[in-house]
XYZ file of C-alpha atoms in Angstrom:
458
model
C 0.000 0.000 0.000
C 2.769 2.308 0.981
C 4.686 1.402 -2.109
C 1.734 2.275 -4.264
C 1.367 5.597 -2.577
C 5.052 6.266 -3.071
C 4.687 5.447 -6.741
C 1.673 7.671 -7.014
C 3.536 10.446 -5.267
C 6.480 10.041 -7.598
C 4.196 10.056 -10.592
C 2.477 13.172 -9.308
C 5.862 14.802 -8.636
C 6.930 13.998 -12.166
C 3.660 15.369 -13.490
C 4.133 18.499 -11.386
C 7.694 18.882 -12.669
C 6.444 18.325 -16.208
C 3.708 20.878 -15.685
C 6.263 23.213 -14.113
C 8.568 22.767 -17.096
C 5.664 23.336 -19.448
C 4.671 26.390 -17.423
C 8.252 27.675 -17.579
C 8.291 26.956 -21.264
C 4.980 28.769 -21.622
C 6.327 31.662 -19.572
C 9.387 31.787 -21.789
C 7.122 31.655 -24.804
C 4.975 34.375 -23.294
C 8.077 36.472 -22.574
C 9.325 35.865 -26.097
C 5.936 36.746 -27.469
C 5.888 39.805 -25.218
C 9.303 40.862 -26.531
C 8.127 40.149 -30.011
C 5.003 42.248 -29.417
C 7.146 44.977 -27.913
C 9.435 44.859 -30.921
C 6.402 44.863 -33.131
C 5.033 47.807 -31.184
C 8.330 49.659 -31.561
C 8.433 48.786 -35.235
C 4.821 49.809 -35.521
C 5.646 53.167 -33.959
C 8.552 53.552 -36.338
C 6.248 52.714 -39.182
C 3.750 55.235 -37.891
C 6.423 57.946 -37.769
C 7.672 56.971 -41.208
C 4.139 57.068 -42.600
C 3.495 60.395 -40.918
C 6.600 61.897 -42.508
C 5.620 60.463 -45.856
C 2.150 61.875 -45.341
C 3.555 65.335 -44.624
C 5.805 65.212 -47.710
C 3.206 63.921 -50.100
C 0.220 65.706 -48.562
C -1.715 62.445 -48.584
C -2.482 62.156 -44.895
C -5.850 60.520 -45.348
C -4.569 57.715 -47.590
C -1.624 56.925 -45.324
C -3.847 56.990 -42.229
C -6.091 54.396 -43.796
C -3.044 52.226 -44.555
C -1.831 52.583 -40.959
C -5.232 51.576 -39.567
C -5.240 48.565 -41.903
C -1.773 47.549 -40.742
C -2.806 47.914 -37.074
C -5.509 45.277 -37.593
C -3.176 42.921 -39.510
C 0.137 43.034 -37.631
C 0.839 39.367 -38.334
C 0.234 39.864 -42.040
C 2.749 42.689 -42.018
C 5.501 40.197 -41.026
C 4.697 38.070 -44.019
C 4.508 40.878 -46.542
C 7.172 40.729 -49.170
C 6.923 44.393 -50.041
C 9.842 46.232 -48.611
C 9.101 49.410 -46.723
C 12.483 50.674 -47.811
C 11.373 50.410 -51.412
C 8.150 52.244 -50.592
C 10.141 54.928 -48.802
C 12.502 55.215 -51.765
C 9.547 55.419 -54.138
C 7.947 58.034 -51.921
C 11.202 59.962 -51.800
C 11.394 59.808 -55.573
C 7.844 61.140 -55.855
C 8.570 63.914 -53.328
C 11.744 64.811 -55.230
C 9.726 64.947 -58.449
C 7.170 67.205 -56.756
C 9.947 69.481 -55.505
C 11.498 69.506 -58.971
C 8.142 70.394 -60.545
C 7.609 73.099 -57.922
C 11.071 74.561 -58.605
C 10.382 74.512 -62.356
C 7.038 76.234 -61.791
C 8.712 78.838 -59.563
C 11.325 79.498 -62.243
C 8.579 79.902 -64.815
C 6.736 82.215 -62.425
C 9.895 84.290 -61.906
C 10.413 84.492 -65.671
C 6.759 85.443 -66.155
C 7.064 88.067 -63.411
C 10.127 89.521 -65.105
C 8.262 89.635 -68.406
C 5.317 91.285 -66.626
C 7.592 93.936 -65.104
C 9.124 94.588 -68.512
C 5.666 94.905 -70.070
C 4.543 97.230 -67.271
C 7.576 99.439 -67.861
C 6.765 99.479 -71.575
C 3.146 100.366 -70.764
C 4.285 103.250 -68.534
C 6.652 104.492 -71.239
C 3.884 104.209 -73.835
C 1.515 106.120 -71.555
C 4.135 108.849 -71.161
C 4.621 108.910 -74.932
C 0.855 109.098 -75.397
C 0.695 111.999 -72.938
C 3.549 113.781 -74.727
C 1.905 113.110 -78.094
C -1.382 114.435 -76.740
C 0.373 117.566 -75.534
C 2.172 117.904 -78.854
C -1.137 117.343 -80.635
C -2.753 120.059 -78.534
C 0.156 122.412 -79.260
C -0.069 121.537 -82.961
C -3.814 122.207 -82.921
C -3.193 125.544 -81.216
C -0.504 126.388 -83.767
C -2.804 125.227 -86.558
C -5.610 127.404 -85.210
C -3.236 130.377 -85.009
C -1.980 129.683 -88.538
C -5.559 129.336 -89.764
C -6.408 132.636 -88.106
C -3.369 134.279 -89.725
C -4.310 132.738 -93.084
C -7.845 134.063 -92.766
C -6.484 137.509 -91.898
C -4.130 137.339 -94.889
C -6.998 136.281 -97.135
C -9.108 139.161 -95.819
C -6.203 141.560 -96.425
C -5.753 140.127 -99.933
C -9.461 140.541 -100.625
C -9.290 144.130 -99.378
C -6.284 144.834 -101.583
C -8.056 143.266 -104.559
C -11.115 145.428 -103.879
C -8.883 148.501 -103.562
C -7.169 147.484 -106.785
C -10.511 147.220 -108.585
C -11.626 150.567 -107.132
C -8.387 152.269 -108.160
C -8.557 150.621 -111.569
C -12.093 151.954 -111.996
C -11.001 155.439 -110.877
C -8.037 155.358 -113.245
C -10.251 154.107 -116.074
C -12.785 156.887 -115.430
C -10.011 159.464 -115.351
C -8.595 158.031 -118.574
C -11.987 158.273 -120.267
C -12.451 161.839 -119.012
C -8.962 162.786 -120.173
C -9.698 161.280 -123.593
C -12.985 163.179 -123.666
C -11.192 166.420 -122.817
C -8.652 165.741 -125.542
C -11.405 164.998 -128.026
C -10.650 161.284 -128.258
C -13.077 158.410 -128.223
C -13.077 155.691 -125.506
C -11.342 153.218 -127.823
C -8.991 155.731 -129.483
C -5.294 155.544 -128.741
C -3.467 158.671 -127.629
C -1.443 160.383 -130.349
C 2.283 159.581 -130.374
C 3.198 163.078 -129.301
C 0.864 162.800 -126.260
C 2.318 159.387 -125.304
C 5.796 160.837 -125.636
C 4.802 163.777 -123.444
C 3.377 161.433 -120.787
C 6.476 159.219 -120.815
C 8.652 162.169 -119.981
C 6.225 163.566 -117.426
C 6.714 164.102 -113.672
C 6.959 161.156 -111.293
C 7.166 162.568 -107.721
C 4.325 164.301 -105.868
C 6.037 167.688 -105.981
C 6.694 167.359 -109.705
C 3.054 166.393 -110.250
C 1.869 169.421 -108.213
C 4.140 171.686 -110.229
C 2.896 170.166 -113.475
C -0.705 170.584 -112.336
C -0.105 174.230 -111.474
C 1.559 174.772 -114.851
C -1.309 173.015 -116.617
C -3.792 175.122 -114.653
C -1.984 178.262 -115.797
C -1.994 177.118 -119.389
C -5.607 176.013 -119.131
C -6.615 179.424 -117.868
C -5.482 180.751 -121.203
C -7.576 178.202 -123.089
C -11.285 177.740 -123.456
C -11.697 174.480 -121.377
C -14.803 173.046 -119.777
C -15.017 174.609 -116.259
C -16.642 171.424 -114.831
C -13.469 169.466 -115.582
C -11.364 172.019 -113.729
C -13.777 172.009 -110.794
C -13.719 168.204 -110.560
C -9.930 168.236 -110.794
C -9.716 170.798 -108.012
C -12.080 168.790 -105.808
C -10.016 165.659 -106.309
C -6.797 167.541 -105.512
C -8.303 168.883 -102.293
C -9.546 165.397 -101.335
C -6.075 163.948 -101.968
C -4.465 166.626 -99.798
C -6.968 165.962 -96.994
C -6.329 162.211 -97.136
C -2.577 162.794 -97.079
C -3.016 165.004 -94.014
C -5.078 162.374 -92.237
C -2.497 159.687 -93.041
C 0.290 161.868 -91.696
C -1.730 162.617 -88.537
C -2.341 158.912 -87.992
C 1.365 158.204 -88.483
C 2.274 160.839 -85.914
C -0.318 159.488 -83.455
C 0.979 155.947 -83.947
C 4.538 157.098 -83.350
C 3.536 158.976 -80.185
C 1.643 155.948 -78.887
C 4.607 153.662 -79.626
C 7.015 156.059 -77.872
C 4.657 156.281 -74.890
C 4.372 152.497 -74.819
C 8.163 152.131 -74.980
C 8.396 154.516 -72.017
C 5.677 152.888 -69.901
C 6.609 149.241 -70.615
C 9.895 149.244 -68.626
C 8.140 151.005 -65.735
C 5.726 148.057 -65.541
C 7.898 145.161 -66.706
C 11.016 145.789 -64.605
C 9.223 145.898 -61.189
C 7.207 142.872 -62.290
C 10.439 141.035 -63.060
C 11.779 141.888 -59.589
C 8.631 140.515 -57.925
C 8.724 137.364 -60.061
C 12.404 136.805 -59.203
C 11.518 137.058 -55.495
C 8.666 134.582 -55.942
C 11.003 132.300 -57.889
C 13.638 132.433 -55.113
C 11.096 131.501 -52.429
C 9.463 128.812 -54.561
C 12.840 127.283 -55.473
C 14.023 127.287 -51.840
C 10.807 125.579 -50.684
C 11.173 122.834 -53.293
C 14.872 122.476 -52.464
C 13.949 121.550 -48.877
C 11.936 118.665 -50.380
C 14.978 117.539 -52.429
C 13.201 118.758 -55.570
C 13.660 121.697 -57.945
C 11.421 124.344 -59.453
C 11.254 127.849 -60.883
C 8.744 130.581 -61.701
C 9.194 132.826 -64.735
C 7.262 135.263 -66.906
C 6.020 133.637 -70.086
C 4.467 135.046 -73.259
C 4.283 134.010 -76.900
C 4.275 137.612 -78.139
C 5.937 140.478 -76.265
C 3.457 142.963 -77.730
C 0.428 140.902 -76.629
C 0.197 142.073 -73.020
C -3.007 140.117 -72.410
C -1.037 136.918 -73.105
C 1.520 137.443 -70.331
C 1.427 134.868 -67.531
C 3.455 133.091 -64.852
C 4.827 129.649 -65.690
C 5.677 127.071 -63.017
C 8.236 124.404 -63.886
C 9.086 121.660 -61.377
C 11.224 118.525 -61.068
C 10.431 115.830 -58.486
C 12.954 113.162 -59.611
C 16.715 113.386 -60.075
C 16.709 111.655 -63.452
C 14.082 114.018 -64.939
C 14.279 117.649 -66.062
C 12.149 120.676 -65.330
C 8.661 120.380 -66.803
C 5.792 122.824 -66.859
C 3.212 122.140 -64.161
C 0.478 120.288 -66.078
C -1.699 117.211 -65.626
C 0.440 115.311 -68.178
C 3.822 115.420 -66.425
C 2.974 115.460 -62.689
C 0.676 113.427 -60.468
C -2.163 114.926 -58.433
C -0.087 114.906 -55.242
C 2.863 116.598 -56.976
C 0.578 119.289 -58.392
C -0.926 119.793 -54.912
C 2.536 120.225 -53.335
C 3.617 122.643 -56.090
C 0.447 124.711 -55.743
C 0.770 124.952 -51.950
C 4.432 125.975 -52.136
C 3.635 128.552 -54.831
C 0.922 130.048 -52.615
C 3.346 130.081 -49.669
C 5.897 131.889 -51.841
C 3.268 134.496 -52.742
C 2.222 134.916 -49.097
C 5.805 135.401 -47.929
C 6.063 138.521 -50.131
C 2.735 140.059 -49.149
C 2.003 141.511 -45.728
C -1.559 140.908 -44.599
C -3.084 140.681 -41.092
C -4.883 137.371 -41.617
C -4.457 134.256 -43.730
C -6.729 131.203 -43.968
C -5.513 127.864 -45.386
C -8.317 125.337 -45.801
C -7.358 121.644 -46.197
C -4.214 122.297 -48.231
C -2.809 118.931 -47.093
C -5.490 116.886 -48.867
C -4.270 114.533 -51.609
C -0.623 114.465 -50.445
C 1.409 111.458 -49.417
C 2.659 111.325 -45.826
C 6.240 112.411 -46.622
C 5.289 115.494 -48.639
C 2.497 116.378 -46.211
C 4.974 116.374 -43.308
C 7.478 118.525 -45.201
C 4.817 120.969 -46.378
C 3.491 121.206 -42.822
C 6.976 122.153 -41.577
C 7.201 124.887 -44.227
C 3.737 126.204 -43.290
C 4.664 126.316 -39.592
C 8.014 128.039 -40.249
C 6.378 130.613 -42.517
C 3.439 131.285 -40.191
C 5.665 131.585 -37.099
C 8.274 133.865 -38.646
C 8.684 137.466 -37.509
C 6.434 140.228 -38.816
C 3.748 137.938 -40.153
C 0.020 138.106 -39.597
C -2.338 135.599 -38.060
C -2.601 132.270 -39.889
C -5.507 129.834 -39.716
C -4.769 126.306 -40.897
C -8.027 124.321 -41.079
C -7.861 120.569 -41.630
C -9.917 117.484 -40.679
C -6.772 115.394 -40.000
C -3.086 115.658 -39.117
C -0.196 113.210 -39.194
C 1.247 111.968 -35.880
C 4.511 113.302 -34.414
C 4.527 116.584 -36.330
C 7.011 119.332 -35.456
C 5.162 122.091 -33.587
C 6.667 125.336 -32.328
C 5.882 127.267 -29.124
C 4.024 129.909 -31.152
C 1.549 127.323 -32.414
C -1.775 126.836 -30.681
C -4.073 123.966 -31.579
C -7.834 124.402 -31.234
C -9.962 121.296 -31.731
C -13.564 122.223 -32.495
C -16.250 119.555 -32.073
C -19.796 120.120 -33.246
C -22.505 117.597 -32.453
C -25.811 117.065 -30.627
C -24.000 115.686 -27.536
C -21.619 118.659 -27.207
C -24.006 121.571 -26.555
C -27.704 122.244 -26.706
C -28.530 123.028 -30.285
C -32.114 124.203 -30.978
C -31.789 123.312 -34.635
C -31.058 119.665 -33.790
C -33.859 119.367 -31.240
C -36.564 120.966 -33.354
C -35.613 119.494 -36.721
C -35.680 115.812 -37.578
C -34.488 115.975 -41.179
C -31.540 113.838 -42.214
C -29.558 116.813 -43.503
C -29.717 118.582 -40.137
C -28.652 115.402 -38.369
C -25.674 114.963 -40.693
C -24.608 118.549 -40.219
C -24.976 118.403 -36.448
C -22.975 115.192 -36.038
C -20.036 116.329 -38.135
C -16.803 117.433 -36.489
C -14.060 119.776 -37.663
C -10.579 120.378 -36.243
C -8.890 123.786 -36.665
C -5.236 124.667 -36.046
C -4.140 128.321 -35.754
C -0.556 129.534 -36.281
C 1.061 132.997 -36.073
C 1.693 135.810 -33.593
C -0.688 137.504 -31.060
C -2.807 134.354 -31.009
C -4.502 135.096 -27.679
C -6.152 138.213 -29.063
C -7.223 136.494 -32.251
C -8.427 133.420 -30.355
C -10.634 135.590 -28.128
C -11.988 137.391 -31.161
C -12.612 134.055 -32.853
C -14.487 132.726 -29.799
C -16.695 135.819 -29.716
């Protein structure tokens, strides 16, 4: 009995040892499987990172995510796959490289296209300038053509007048010839005798010789029996000729006196005007020089005798590579014309003493740089010695402007919330509301501002 129990115990011990060995083997297998799973997890993470990088390069996140999810559910199948991830990575790298190459080629084409566009834009600007110059030349040609047409019409009128005078004189000469033939007893179609033609060919030519010949003929005629009507008509014509000659001489003397008077008065007017214009030009040029530009003011006329055509011409230059051009809409922009106009007005004001000046929104339409420079010139001019009060009214100012101690800033607000306004409380029209809610800022520069400010408030 005991032997059987011992055998049973030994069998059980062997079974336990076998089970223990199997358990150890299973534990080793489990550990190996765990390591394998860990390695697979690490590899899976590496694959995830690799796929994520590929997804970022190829911008195909959705497709790669689906592949990753598929591989998560079939980890065992991934071990048996014959497709090499290195080959996929290489293929992906090749595709990314191709995309980068295509992008670089497209960028080069874009740069070339941009260069072509810039060249075309420059050509367009040059063509626009040429069109503007051609338009100005066309306008000048039209003006010259109109002037030439006017001169041609005047010449034609003068020619017509001379032709009419020629016909009138021809008629007078023909009538006198007929009367002379009648006096001499000749018919209208009869030729003068040779002796008469010879006498006429050797006759007097100057006015004094003709008068002497007439007086001699009158003396001889008094001895003959001649028709008294012919003598009377001759005398009347002689008197008329003398009167016309006197009138012509009087007109010549009057014209000479007027020309001499004009030659005397013209320097008295033109020379002081030239001095004033030179002063304006000096101020205008100095103002533009502070803006790193150039400009001049001169007296311009097409005809020195046409005093109604005299005028001031402004020529400015805003770029170093350009030359002085007349201030027109063809050569300068709106802001450049605004700056030139303001500086010209400042040049005029600096030469004229007046107790009060008002400048309303002269800084509108300027760029920030020119507006700041013009503002400095306005302040310096308004705050200089021996100048009157200056009012500079504007709805806006640039920040960080240069003010001087003589400058006082008054900000005026006008609206229904500021003060009681009967017009806004009794009227409900939209125009009254718009007017009442508007605001205006005013800035006053100059000397004796306290007195003017009190007067302004009153």
